Structures are given as structure tokens and as C-alpha cells.
XYZ file of C-alpha atoms in Angstrom:
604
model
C 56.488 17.337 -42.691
C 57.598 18.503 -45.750
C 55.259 21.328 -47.398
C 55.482 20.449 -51.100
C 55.238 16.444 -50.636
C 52.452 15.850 -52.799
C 49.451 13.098 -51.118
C 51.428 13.280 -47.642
C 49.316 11.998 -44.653
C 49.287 12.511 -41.349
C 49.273 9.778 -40.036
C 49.753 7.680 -43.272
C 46.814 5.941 -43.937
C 45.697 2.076 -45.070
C 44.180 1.324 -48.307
C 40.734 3.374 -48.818
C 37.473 1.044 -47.211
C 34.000 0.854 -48.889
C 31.023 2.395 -47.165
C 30.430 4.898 -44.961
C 29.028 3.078 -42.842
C 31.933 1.067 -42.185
C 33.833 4.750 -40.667
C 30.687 5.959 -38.730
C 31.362 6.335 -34.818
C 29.440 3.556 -33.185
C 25.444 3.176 -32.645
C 25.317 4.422 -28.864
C 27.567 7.536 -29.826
C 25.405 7.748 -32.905
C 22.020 7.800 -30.714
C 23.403 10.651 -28.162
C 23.954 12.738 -31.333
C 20.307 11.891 -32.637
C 19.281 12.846 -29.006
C 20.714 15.992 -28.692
C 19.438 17.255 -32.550
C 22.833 16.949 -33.991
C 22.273 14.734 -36.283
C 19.650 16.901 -38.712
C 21.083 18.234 -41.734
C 20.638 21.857 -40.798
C 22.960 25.002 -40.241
C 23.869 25.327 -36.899
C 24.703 28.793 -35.916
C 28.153 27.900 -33.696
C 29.476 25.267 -35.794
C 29.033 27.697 -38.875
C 31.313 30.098 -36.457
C 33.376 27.678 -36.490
C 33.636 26.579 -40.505
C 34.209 30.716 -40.968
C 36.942 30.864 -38.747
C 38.368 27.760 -41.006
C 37.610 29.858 -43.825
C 39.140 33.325 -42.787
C 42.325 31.611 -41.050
C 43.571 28.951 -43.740
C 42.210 31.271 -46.785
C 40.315 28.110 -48.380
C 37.504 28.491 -50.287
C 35.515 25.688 -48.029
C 35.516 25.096 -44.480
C 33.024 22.310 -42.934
C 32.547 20.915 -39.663
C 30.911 16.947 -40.472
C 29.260 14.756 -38.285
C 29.398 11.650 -39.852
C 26.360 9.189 -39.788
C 25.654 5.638 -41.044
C 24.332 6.126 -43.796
C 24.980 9.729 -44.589
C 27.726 12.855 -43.211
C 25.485 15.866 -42.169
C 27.321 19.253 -42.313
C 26.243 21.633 -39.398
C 28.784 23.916 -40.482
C 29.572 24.386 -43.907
C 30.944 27.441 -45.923
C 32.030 26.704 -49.945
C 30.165 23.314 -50.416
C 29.126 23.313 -54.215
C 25.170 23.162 -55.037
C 23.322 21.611 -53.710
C 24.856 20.525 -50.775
C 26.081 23.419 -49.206
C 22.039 24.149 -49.399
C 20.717 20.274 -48.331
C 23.810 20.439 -45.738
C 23.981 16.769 -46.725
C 26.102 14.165 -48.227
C 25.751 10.190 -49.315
C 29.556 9.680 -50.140
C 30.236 5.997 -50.108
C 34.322 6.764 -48.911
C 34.326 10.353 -47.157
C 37.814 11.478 -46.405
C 36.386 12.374 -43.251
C 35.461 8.839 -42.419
C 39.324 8.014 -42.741
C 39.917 10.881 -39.742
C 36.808 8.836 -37.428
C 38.619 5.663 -38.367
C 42.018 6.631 -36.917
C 40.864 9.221 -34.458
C 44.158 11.148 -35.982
C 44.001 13.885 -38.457
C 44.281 13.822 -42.305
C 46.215 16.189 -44.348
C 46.284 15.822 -48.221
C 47.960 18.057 -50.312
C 47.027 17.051 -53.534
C 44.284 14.551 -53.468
C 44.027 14.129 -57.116
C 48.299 13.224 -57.552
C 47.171 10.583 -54.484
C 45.881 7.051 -56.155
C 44.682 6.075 -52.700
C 42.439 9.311 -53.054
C 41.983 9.964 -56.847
C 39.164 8.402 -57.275
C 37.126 9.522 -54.358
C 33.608 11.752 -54.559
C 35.355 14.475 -52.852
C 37.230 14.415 -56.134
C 34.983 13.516 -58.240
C 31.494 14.890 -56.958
C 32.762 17.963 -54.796
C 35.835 18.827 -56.794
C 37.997 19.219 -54.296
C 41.695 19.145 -54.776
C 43.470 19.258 -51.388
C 41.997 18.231 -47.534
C 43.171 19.043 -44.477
C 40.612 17.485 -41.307
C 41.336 17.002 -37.866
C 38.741 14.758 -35.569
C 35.944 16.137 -32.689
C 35.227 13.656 -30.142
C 32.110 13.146 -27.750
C 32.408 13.033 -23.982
C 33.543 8.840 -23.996
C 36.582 10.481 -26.675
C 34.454 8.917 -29.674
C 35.859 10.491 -32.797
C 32.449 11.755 -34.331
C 33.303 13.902 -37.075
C 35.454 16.521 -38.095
C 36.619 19.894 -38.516
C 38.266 20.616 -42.801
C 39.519 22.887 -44.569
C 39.506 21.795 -48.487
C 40.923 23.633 -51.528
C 40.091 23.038 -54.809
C 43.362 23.415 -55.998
C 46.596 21.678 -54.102
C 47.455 23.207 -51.382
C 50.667 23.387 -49.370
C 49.008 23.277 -45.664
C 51.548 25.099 -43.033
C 52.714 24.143 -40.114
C 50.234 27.357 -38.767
C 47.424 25.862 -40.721
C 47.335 22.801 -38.999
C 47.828 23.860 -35.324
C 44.820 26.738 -36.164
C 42.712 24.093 -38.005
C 44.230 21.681 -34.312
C 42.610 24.625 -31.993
C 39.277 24.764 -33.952
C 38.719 21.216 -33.877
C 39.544 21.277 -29.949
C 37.110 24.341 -29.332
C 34.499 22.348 -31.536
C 34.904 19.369 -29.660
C 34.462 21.512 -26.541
C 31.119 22.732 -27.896
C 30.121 19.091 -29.101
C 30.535 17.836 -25.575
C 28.868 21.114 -24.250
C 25.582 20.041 -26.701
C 25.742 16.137 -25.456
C 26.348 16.999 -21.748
C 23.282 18.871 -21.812
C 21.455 17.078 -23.282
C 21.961 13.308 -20.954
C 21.448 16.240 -18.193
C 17.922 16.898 -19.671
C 17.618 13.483 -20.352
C 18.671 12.008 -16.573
C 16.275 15.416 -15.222
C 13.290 13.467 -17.358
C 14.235 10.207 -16.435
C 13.999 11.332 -12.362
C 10.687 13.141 -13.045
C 9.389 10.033 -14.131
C 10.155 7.904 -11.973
C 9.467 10.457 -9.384
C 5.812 10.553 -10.737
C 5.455 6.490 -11.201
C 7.110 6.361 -7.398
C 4.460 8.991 -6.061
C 1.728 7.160 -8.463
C 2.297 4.130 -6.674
C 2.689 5.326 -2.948
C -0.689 6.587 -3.772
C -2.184 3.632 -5.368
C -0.713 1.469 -2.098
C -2.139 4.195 0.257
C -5.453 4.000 -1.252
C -6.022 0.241 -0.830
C -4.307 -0.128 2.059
C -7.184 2.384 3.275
C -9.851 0.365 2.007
C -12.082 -1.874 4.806
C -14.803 -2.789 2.843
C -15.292 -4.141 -1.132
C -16.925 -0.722 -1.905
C -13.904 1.510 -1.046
C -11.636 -1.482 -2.822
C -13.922 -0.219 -5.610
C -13.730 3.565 -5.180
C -10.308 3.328 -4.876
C -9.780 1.021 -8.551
C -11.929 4.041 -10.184
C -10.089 7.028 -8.752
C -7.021 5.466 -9.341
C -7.799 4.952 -13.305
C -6.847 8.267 -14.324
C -3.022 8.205 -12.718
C -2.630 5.341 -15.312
C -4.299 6.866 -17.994
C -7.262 5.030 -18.178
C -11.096 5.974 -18.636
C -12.320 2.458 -16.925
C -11.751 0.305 -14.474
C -13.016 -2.576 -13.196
C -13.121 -5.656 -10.941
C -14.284 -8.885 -11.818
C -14.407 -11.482 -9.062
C -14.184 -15.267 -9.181
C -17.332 -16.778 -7.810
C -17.668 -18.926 -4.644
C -17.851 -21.951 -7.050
C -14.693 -21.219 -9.617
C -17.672 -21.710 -12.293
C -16.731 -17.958 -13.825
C -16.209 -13.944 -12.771
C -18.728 -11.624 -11.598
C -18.492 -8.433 -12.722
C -18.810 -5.488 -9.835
C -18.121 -2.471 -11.056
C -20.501 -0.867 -13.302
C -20.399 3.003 -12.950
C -21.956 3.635 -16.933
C -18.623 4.660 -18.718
C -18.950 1.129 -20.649
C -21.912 -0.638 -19.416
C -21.462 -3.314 -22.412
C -19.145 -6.115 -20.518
C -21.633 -8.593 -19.011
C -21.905 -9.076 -15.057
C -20.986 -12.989 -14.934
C -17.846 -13.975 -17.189
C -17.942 -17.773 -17.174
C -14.625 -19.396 -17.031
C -15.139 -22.253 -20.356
C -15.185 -18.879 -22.294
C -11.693 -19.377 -24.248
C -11.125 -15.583 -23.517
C -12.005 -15.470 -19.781
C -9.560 -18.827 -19.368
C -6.493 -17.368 -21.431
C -6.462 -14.958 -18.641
C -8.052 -16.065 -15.523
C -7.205 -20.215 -15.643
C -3.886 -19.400 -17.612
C -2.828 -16.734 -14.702
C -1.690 -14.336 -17.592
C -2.287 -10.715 -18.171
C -3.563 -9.703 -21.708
C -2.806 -6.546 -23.166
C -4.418 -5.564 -26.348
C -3.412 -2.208 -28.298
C -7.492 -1.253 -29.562
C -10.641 -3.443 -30.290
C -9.952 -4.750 -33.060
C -6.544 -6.201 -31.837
C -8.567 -7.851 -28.960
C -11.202 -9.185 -31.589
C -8.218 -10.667 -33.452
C -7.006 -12.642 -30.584
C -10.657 -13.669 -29.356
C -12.969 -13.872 -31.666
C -15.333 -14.619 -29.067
C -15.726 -11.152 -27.433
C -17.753 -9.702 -30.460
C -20.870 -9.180 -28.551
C -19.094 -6.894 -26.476
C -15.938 -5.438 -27.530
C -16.383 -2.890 -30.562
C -13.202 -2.804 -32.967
C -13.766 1.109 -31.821
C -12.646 0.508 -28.132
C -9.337 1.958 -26.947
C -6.857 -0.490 -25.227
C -7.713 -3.036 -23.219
C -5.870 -5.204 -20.521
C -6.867 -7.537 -18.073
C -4.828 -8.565 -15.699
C -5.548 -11.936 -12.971
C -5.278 -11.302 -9.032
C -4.111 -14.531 -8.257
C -2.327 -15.015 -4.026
C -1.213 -17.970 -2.811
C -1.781 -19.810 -6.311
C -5.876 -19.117 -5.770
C -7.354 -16.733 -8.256
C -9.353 -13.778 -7.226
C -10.611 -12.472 -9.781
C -9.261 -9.666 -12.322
C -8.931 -6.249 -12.932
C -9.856 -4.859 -16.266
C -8.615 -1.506 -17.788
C -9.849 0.582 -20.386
C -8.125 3.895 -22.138
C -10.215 6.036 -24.337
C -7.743 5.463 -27.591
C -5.510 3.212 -28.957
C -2.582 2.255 -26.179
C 0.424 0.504 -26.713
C 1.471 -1.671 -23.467
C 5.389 -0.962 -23.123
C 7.174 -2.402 -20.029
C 6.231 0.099 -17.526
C 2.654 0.245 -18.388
C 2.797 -3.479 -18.066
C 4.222 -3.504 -14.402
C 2.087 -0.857 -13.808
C -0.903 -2.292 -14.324
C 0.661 -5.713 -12.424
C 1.106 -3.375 -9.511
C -2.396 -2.114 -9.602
C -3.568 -6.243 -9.613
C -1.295 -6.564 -6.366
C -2.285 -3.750 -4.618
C -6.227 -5.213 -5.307
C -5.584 -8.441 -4.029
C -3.845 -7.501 -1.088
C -6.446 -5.047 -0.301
C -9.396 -8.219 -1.140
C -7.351 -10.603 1.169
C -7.467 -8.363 3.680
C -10.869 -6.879 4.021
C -12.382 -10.810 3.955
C -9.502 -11.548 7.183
C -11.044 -8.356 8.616
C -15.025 -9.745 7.712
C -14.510 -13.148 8.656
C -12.886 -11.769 12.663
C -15.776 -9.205 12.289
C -18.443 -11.960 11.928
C -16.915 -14.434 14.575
C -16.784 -11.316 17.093
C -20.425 -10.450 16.103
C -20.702 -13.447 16.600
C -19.540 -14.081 20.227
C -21.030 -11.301 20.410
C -24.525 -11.927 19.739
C -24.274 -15.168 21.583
C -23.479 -13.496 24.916
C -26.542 -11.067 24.809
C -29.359 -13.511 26.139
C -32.653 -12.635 26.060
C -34.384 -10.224 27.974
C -36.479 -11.640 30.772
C -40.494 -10.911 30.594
C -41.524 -8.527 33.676
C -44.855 -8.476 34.708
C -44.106 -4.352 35.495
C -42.010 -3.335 32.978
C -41.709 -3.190 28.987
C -37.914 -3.944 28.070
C -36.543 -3.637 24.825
C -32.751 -3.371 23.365
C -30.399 -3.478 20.561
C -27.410 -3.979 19.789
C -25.778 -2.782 16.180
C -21.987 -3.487 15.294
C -19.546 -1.041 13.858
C -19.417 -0.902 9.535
C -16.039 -0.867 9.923
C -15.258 -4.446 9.695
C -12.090 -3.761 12.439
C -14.490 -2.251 15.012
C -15.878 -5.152 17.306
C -16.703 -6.132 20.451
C -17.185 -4.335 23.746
C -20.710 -3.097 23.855
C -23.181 -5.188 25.972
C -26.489 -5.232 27.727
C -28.485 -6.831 30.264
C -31.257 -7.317 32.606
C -31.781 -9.824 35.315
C -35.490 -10.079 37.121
C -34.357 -10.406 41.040
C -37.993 -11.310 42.162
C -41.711 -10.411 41.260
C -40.829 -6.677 42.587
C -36.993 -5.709 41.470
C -35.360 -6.174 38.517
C -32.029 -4.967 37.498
C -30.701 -3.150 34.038
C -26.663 -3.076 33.106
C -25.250 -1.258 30.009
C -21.456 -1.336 29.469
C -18.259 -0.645 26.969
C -15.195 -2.447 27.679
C -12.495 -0.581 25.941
C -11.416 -1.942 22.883
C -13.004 -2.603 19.329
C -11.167 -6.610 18.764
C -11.784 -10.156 19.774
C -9.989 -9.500 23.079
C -12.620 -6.850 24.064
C -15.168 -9.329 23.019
C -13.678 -11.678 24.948
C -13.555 -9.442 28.375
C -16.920 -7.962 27.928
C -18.048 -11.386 28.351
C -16.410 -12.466 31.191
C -16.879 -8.854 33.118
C -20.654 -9.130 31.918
C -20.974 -12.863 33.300
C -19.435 -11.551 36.488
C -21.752 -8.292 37.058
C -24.965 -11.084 36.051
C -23.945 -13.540 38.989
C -23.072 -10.798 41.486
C -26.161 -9.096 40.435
C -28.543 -12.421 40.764
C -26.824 -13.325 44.614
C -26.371 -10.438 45.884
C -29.373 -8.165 47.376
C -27.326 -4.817 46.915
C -27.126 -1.580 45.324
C -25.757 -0.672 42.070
C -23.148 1.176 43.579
C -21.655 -2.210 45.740
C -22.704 -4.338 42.872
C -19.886 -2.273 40.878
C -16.912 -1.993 43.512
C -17.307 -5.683 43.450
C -17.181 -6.312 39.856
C -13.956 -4.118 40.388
C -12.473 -6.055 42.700
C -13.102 -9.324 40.702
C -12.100 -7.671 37.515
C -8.799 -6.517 39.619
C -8.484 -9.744 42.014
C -9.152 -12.434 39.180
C -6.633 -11.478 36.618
C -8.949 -9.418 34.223
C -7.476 -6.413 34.134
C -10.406 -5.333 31.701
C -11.286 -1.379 31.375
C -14.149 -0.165 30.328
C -17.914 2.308 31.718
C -20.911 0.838 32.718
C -24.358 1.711 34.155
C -26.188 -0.317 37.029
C -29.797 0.149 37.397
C -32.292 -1.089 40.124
C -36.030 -1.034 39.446
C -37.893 -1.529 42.923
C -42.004 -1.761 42.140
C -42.974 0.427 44.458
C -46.929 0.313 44.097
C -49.069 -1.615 46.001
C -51.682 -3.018 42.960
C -51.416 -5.591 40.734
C -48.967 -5.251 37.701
C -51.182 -3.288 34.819
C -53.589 -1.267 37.262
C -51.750 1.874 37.253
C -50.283 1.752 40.286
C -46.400 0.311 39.426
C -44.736 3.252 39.848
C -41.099 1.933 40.564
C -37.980 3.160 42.596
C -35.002 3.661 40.681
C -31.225 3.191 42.368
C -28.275 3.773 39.553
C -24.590 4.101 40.079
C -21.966 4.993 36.875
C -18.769 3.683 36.167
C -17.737 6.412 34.053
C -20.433 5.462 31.774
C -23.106 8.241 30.277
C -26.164 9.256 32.880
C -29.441 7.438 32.016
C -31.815 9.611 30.138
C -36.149 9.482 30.888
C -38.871 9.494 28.549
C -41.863 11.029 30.778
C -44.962 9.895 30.086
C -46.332 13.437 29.034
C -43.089 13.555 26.551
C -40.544 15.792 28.522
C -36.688 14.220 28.530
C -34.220 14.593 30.861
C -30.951 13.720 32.010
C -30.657 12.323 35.311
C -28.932 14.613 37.735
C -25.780 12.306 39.294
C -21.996 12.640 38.486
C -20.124 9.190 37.059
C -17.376 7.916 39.288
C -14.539 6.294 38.254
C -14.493 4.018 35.219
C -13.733 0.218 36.094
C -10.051 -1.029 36.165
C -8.460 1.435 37.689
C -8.785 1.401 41.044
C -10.943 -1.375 42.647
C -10.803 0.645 46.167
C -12.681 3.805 44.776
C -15.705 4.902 46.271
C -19.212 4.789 44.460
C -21.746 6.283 45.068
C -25.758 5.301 44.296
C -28.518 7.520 42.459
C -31.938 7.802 43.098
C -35.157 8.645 40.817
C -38.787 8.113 40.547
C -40.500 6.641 37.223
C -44.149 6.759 36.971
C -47.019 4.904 34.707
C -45.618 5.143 31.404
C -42.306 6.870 31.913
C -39.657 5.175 29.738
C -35.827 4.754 31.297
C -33.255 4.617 28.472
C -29.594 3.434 28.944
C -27.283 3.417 26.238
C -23.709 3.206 25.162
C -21.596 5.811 23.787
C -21.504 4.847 20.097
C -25.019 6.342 20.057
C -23.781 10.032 20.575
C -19.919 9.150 19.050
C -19.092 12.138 16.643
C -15.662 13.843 15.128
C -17.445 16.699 14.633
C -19.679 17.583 17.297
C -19.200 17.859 21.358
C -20.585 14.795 23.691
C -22.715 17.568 25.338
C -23.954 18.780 21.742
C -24.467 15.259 20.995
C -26.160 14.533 24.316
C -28.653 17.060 23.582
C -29.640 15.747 19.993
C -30.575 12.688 21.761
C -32.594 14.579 24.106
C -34.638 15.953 21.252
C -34.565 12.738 19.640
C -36.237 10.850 22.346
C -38.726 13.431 22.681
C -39.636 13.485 18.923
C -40.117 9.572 18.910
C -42.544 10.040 22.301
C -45.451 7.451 21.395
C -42.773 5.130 19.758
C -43.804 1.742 20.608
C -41.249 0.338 23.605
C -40.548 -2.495 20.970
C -39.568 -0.097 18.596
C -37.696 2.559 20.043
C -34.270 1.813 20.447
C -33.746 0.844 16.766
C -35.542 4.306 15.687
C -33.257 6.122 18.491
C -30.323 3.836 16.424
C -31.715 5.457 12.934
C -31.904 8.513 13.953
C -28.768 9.055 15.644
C -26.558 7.447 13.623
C -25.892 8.802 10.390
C -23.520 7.342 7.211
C -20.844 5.253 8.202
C -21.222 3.629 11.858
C -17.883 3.853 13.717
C -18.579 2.230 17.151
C -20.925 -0.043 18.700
C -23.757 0.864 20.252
C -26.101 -0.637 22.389
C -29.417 0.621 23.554
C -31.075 -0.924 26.647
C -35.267 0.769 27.705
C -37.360 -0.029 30.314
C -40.626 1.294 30.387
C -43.272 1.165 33.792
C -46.558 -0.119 32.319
């Protein structure tokens, strides 16, 4: 390099290009400068460090540090700029010398830019009235040449060999600090980007966990208006298709916009662009909604905040659809769209499998229902019963009751539980209930041998059922004809595990009858039972029940056991007819998690 060699270049440079545009770094390095506030024509406190070092080191009256933009170089360091642009920090040249430097990624040095034709001519010349230039690049982190670090002179000026490795140095340390600023800020940006998802991921754990915890419509409907505010909305709603495909019914309706009518029909060209047409529609307010369906004026106010309604179709059938509403305006990006798709899923899912769960719920009741014949009429005795299945539509099957009239004098009651809440409990309550009815009706025995046979059969025939159960004989022990107060009755009972018989006396005291359980059935056949025995009077009421009746997570069976002491006693006078189904009511409170059967026999 030869100091005096007026217009030298380093490296020598092509004709001058038109626009600065053309010499701006590319649109993704452009966007990580936006990003990390680079890009605003302001001072920046290091980069100013930076231009005074320029300034003190070469001895030139202006020292910048440019970052050079589309449409615009933006000077975040700038000593010596003339008025006003050392004040805007701000330039619009259509050929900046530093867009040459971006170009090549090399530096420029220009002693005398106005004995240069290639540089003459330029604003720097021209506008700025600067006479030499001496710029070497700053790079991003991909080793994007982004702008530049100058010294200029107004005058010519014989750069050194010490100027340009100083002005070399700066422009590394800048380019140091430049990728310092962009690191940061794709670490902030990658640290917002994992929050979010975090929160979508969580959002959508918990919208799965909700409806996967739903068993009945009503929680699937709980669950769609809690989980409104994770998305942002104020509303939510479900609208199913009715048994006919004629239109939706509406069945959510909790006051926060009562407007929407209950039955959508499905000729309405607004309900059939989404629900016949399978395709979610997203509108930004009211008023953009009114635009597209002109129809929904009775109901939709150009007021309303965004709306989108999106179909819950499975298996190509259409189940209805889930409508959103947020309180303002809402534009529908990408992830709110998916969002809201994954809501519609998670509804469906949760419908398809609550009517699965009703539909084996109401064959089981069914069955159910089916195997508990009727009670026989005894001359002696007042029976009654009921039977009530679990709310929870997965929560079926092995309650039962009976009572089989041996002859004119001796009947016999059975209450039992086979474990299990399914079809297959169903299924071997029957068959151990069909069992205990035959042994019952041909054999003359106790309650005790009645059950060690049933155990054996259970055991010996492949069964293999589990489960408690009461046996109770009623012997008419009076002398008179039924009704003339003299059927007092001899009672034999034997447990299987199964909760002691309770008594109504006819003056209104309850007790508990005083006998320990044995062994629950399907364990072991060869156990030995043992029988009970009691006296009931005129008008004393014998109540067998299953353990659904007492069942609670928050209270012990003996705590429970005594409720339904007091119970029983409170409802003394209670009709026989009636009193199981008031024990029911009164025992069971809110949701009913077992079954529960209720067997009474009362001596006339």
C-alpha cells in the first residue's frame, strides 16, 4: 500500500451499484437485527465507545459505526456527522460507501474520495462532505457482513498502516459486541419460544385430563367451560347434532351470552358451512361474522368479540360443534387454530366415550333388572325392595336380591354383591343368584348350609365368582291365622362377609343383629359357617341391604352403620312399600358411586 496513492482501495472495487438496498445484508440477518433493537436510529452507549475510540486513535474528525438497512443505514455510533444526522442518527444514501464494505465483506480505504471518479459523485461527497473513508466490515454470528466500523476525514487523508490495523481491532471488538447483542437476544427468544410451548403443552395435558375425566355429558360440559379461559375465551359451548341429522341443539347455556338459539337447524347456510361442510370457521369480531353470513343477524351483534366454531366430526359422522367466544376482537393465527381443533378432539373423544360407557351401562341395568323377579306375595309378611344403579355410567352390576316362599310357613330372603362393577359381575351375580334360588327352593336347610353349598358350586362349577351375601330364614312361628296377631316368626341368618341385618321394632327401636360374618364366598368352599338366630314380632320390620347404602370416602363403615341406624328409626311408620327407596334418599347423597340394593320384610 502506498500512503500517498490517491482513490487506492483495499480491495479494489467494481463500478459503484444503485440502491442501497441492493448492499443491505440479507432479510433473515436483517430481522435478527430488528429483533434484538439494533436496527432503531438511536445512540447506543457501546457502539458510541466505540466511534470515540475511532475518533481519538485515527485523529478524524468523524468516526461511525453503521448498520446498514434496506432502505436506510442507521448509525448507533456516530461522532462528527454534520446536522442533522449526527442528531436523527440516520441516513437515506442511495450508494453508501459502506454498502461497498457489506458487498465484499473486505474493507474500504479511500484516500481521496473526491480525486476518485468511481466515488466523486457520491452523497458522502456531496451530502456529508466527506473527503477521505477508511471502513472495515462487522459481521453477525452466521459471518454476515452487517455494517461497519469508519473513520472519514473531510480532507484527504493518508491512512497508515497503524490506522488500519487500530480501525481492524475496533471493527473485530465491535463485531464481538454485535454477536454478544444477537446471541442474546435468539437466547431470549428460544427461552420464550420454550415457555410457550411449555404452557400450550401443559394447556393441553390439562384439557386431555379433563375430558378424559368426564363420565357423563354434564362434566363433558363443566369441563368445555373451565377450560375456556386457558384459551382465552369468555364462552364456550356445545352444540349437538340431533338424533335425526335435521340440525344442532344447543346445551350449554350458563348466561354469559344467552342470545344463540337452542336448536340450530342444519338448511341454515351458516350452520351447513360448518357442520355439513366439516370446516371450522373463524371470524376476527361480529361484524366479520355478519359479513360472511348474513344470516346470523338475529343473533350475532357486530359488537361480539371473535367467534369460531369448530365441527366434532369421528369416523366421518358429525357430532356436533363446539363454539368459542372471546370478549374482544381475536385474530385466529395457526396455533389458536390447532388449538381450538384440539379442544373439538378432545370433546368428541370424551362424547364417544361416555355414550360406549351409557349404552354397556343400560344393557347391564339391563340384565340387571331382568334377573331381579318379582317378589312373591306372603300371606305373613310385607316384602318390599329396590334396587338403584351407580351414576357413574362404569359402575354396574353385582348387587342383587331375592326371596323365595318355601311353603305357607317359611320363606327365605338373600341379599348379595359379587365383586365387580362390569358386565362380567353382572353376568356372575346371575348365575351365583340362580344357584343360591334352586338350592334354596330344594333344599330344607339352614342359611348357613345353603351358603357352603353355593360355595362349593361356585368353586366346583367353574365360577370362580367373589363376592358377600346374607341368607335369611323366616319360620311363622304362631299358631293363628296370617293377620290375627299371632305371626310372630323365627329368624335363622348366616353372612358371607356381607353386612349384619338391621330390625325395625315395632315400638321404633333399631338394632344391629348380634352375629359375626364368616368368610366371604370364593375363597374357600371348605370354611365353616355358622347360623344366627332372632325373634321378630307383630310389626317388627327386618332390613337387609347391600353395602352401597353405607359406601363413603369420607366417613367409617361403623360411622356409616350408625347413620343408618338413626335413619331407620326416623322413617319408623314409613309404609313397608315405601321404605327402602326413602332409606335410598336418605342415605345416599350427590353422586351415587355403587349399587345398592335394599331387601325388608316386615311380620304383619
Amino acid at each position: 500500500m502506498t500512503p500517498r496513492s490517491p482513490g487506492r482501495t483495499v480491495p479494489a472495487q467494481d463500478a459503484p451499484r444503485t440502491g442501497a438496498v441492493q448492499d443491505a445484508p440479507g432479510t433473515g440477518a436483517v430481522q435478527a437485527l430488528v429483533a434484538a433493537g439494533l436496527a432503531r436510529p438511536v445512540a447506543d452507549e457501546s457502539f458510541d465507545r466505540f466511534a470515540r475510540l475511532v475518533q481519538r486513535q485515527l485523529g478524524v474528525p468523524t468516526a461511525l459505526v453503521t448498520l446498514v438497512l434496506p432502505d436506510a443505514q442507521v448509525y448507533p455510533g456516530a461522532l462528527g456527522l454534520p446536522d442533522p444526522f449526527q442528531a436523527t442518527r440516520r441516513t437515506t444514501l442511495t450508494e453508501p460507501l459502506c454498502g461497498e464494505t457489506i458487498r465484499s465483506g473486505q474493507p474500504l480505504v479511500v484516500e481521496d474520495l473526491r480525486a476518485d471518479p468511481r466515488f466523486a459523485s457520491r452523497e458522502t461527497v456531496t451530502e456529508l462532505g466527506m473527503g477521505s473513508y477508511a471502513g472495515f466490515p462487522i459481521f453477525d454470528r452466521h459471518g454476515t457482513a452487517v455494517g461497519t466500523v469508519c473513520a472519514l476525514d473531510t480532507e484527504a487523508h493518508a491512512w497508515s498502516a497503524t490506522d488500519l490495523a487500530t480501525l481492524a481491532d475496533l471493527a473485530a471488538a465491535c463485531t464481538a459486541e454485535l454477536r454478544l447483542r444477537l446471541e442474546r437476544q435468539r437466547a431470549h427468544r428460544i427461552q420464550q419460544v420454550a415457555v410457550h410451548a411449555t404452557r400450550r403443552t401443559r394447556m393441553l395435558l390439562d384439557l386431555t385430563d379433563r375430558f378424559a375425566a368426564a363420565t357423563t355429558l354434564d362434566e363433558i360440559v363443566d369441563a368445555l367451560r373451565t377450560s375456556g379461559p386457558g384459551l382465552g375465551t369468555v364462552w364456550a359451548a356445545l352444540a349437538l347434532a340431533e338424533p335425526g341429522g335435521s340440525g344442532l341443539t344447543l346445551v350449554e347455556r350458563d348466561g354469559a351470552y344467552p342470545y344463540l338459539p337452542r336448536h340450530w337447524r342444519l338448511d341454515d347456510p351458516a350452520v351447513a358451512a360448518v357442520a355439513r361442510a366439516r370446516r371450522s370457521a373463524f371470524y376476527r369480531d361480529g361484524a366479520a361474522a355478519l359479513r360472511a353470513q348474513p344470516t346470523w343477524a338475529p343473533w350475532i351483534d357486530p359488537s361480539l368479540g371473535g367467534l369460531a366454531l369448530v365441527p366434532m366430526v369421528v369416523d366421518d359422522r358429525l357430532l356436533g360443534v363446539v363454539v368459542l367466544l372471546w370478549r374482544g376482537p381475536h385474530e385466529h393465527d395457526d396455533e389458536s387454530r390447532r388449538t381450538a381443533a384440539t379442544l373439538a378432539s378432545c370433546v368428541a373423544q370424551a362424547l364417544v366415550r361416555i355414550r360406549v360407557l351409557e349404552d354397556r351401562h343400560r344393557v347391564a341395568t339391563t340384565l340387571q333388572a331382568a334377573m331381579l323377579t318379582d317378589l312373591p306375595r306372603v300371606p305373613y309378611l310385607e316384602l318390599a325392595s329396590t334396587y338403584a344403579s351407580a351414576t357413574r355410567t362404569d359402575k354396574v352390576g353385582g348387587d342383587w336380591y331375592d326371596a323365595v316362599e318355601l311353603d305357607p310357613r317359611s320363606t327365605v330372603l338373600m341379599i348379595g354383591d359379587v365383586t365387580g362393577h362390569d358386565m362380567q359381575a353382572a353376568a356372575r351375580m346371575g348365575q351365583l343368584r340362580a344357584m343360591l334360588r334352586t338350592l334354596a327352593w330344594c333344599q330344607d336347610a339352614p342359611p348357613a348350609r345353603l351358603l357352603r353349598e353355593l360355595d362349593r358350586a361356585n368353586r366346583g362349577l367353574g365360577l370362580t365368582a367373589s363376592g358377600t351375601a346374607v341368607v335369611a330364614r323366616l319360620d311363622r312361628t304362631g299358631r293363628g291365622e296370617p293377620g290375627s296377631g299371632d305371626d310372630r316368626c323365627r329368624l335363622w341368618w348366616a353372612s358371607a362377609g356381607h353386612p349384619r341385618p338391621v330390625v325395625l321394632r315395632a315400638d321404633g327401636s333399631v338394632h344391629e343383629l348380634d352375629g359375626r360374618p364368616d368368610l366371604m364366598l370364593g375363597v374357600d368352599p371348605s370354611v365353616v359357617r355358622r347360623d344366627h338366630a332372632a325373634e321378630l314380632g307383630p310389626g317388627d320390620t327386618l332390613l337387609l341391604y347391600t353395602d352401597g347404602l353405607v359406601e363413603s370416602r369420607t366417613a367409617t363403615f361403623a360411622a356409616r352403620a350408625a347413620d343408618l341406624r338413626a335413619v331407620l328409626a326416623d322413617l319408623h311408620g314409613s309404609p313397608t312399600a315405601e321404605l327402602p327407596q326413602r332409606l335410598v334418599d336418605r342415605m345416599v347423597h350427590g353422586r351415587q358411586r355403587d349399587d345398592v340394593a335394599v331387601l325388608a320384610a316386615r311380620v304383619r
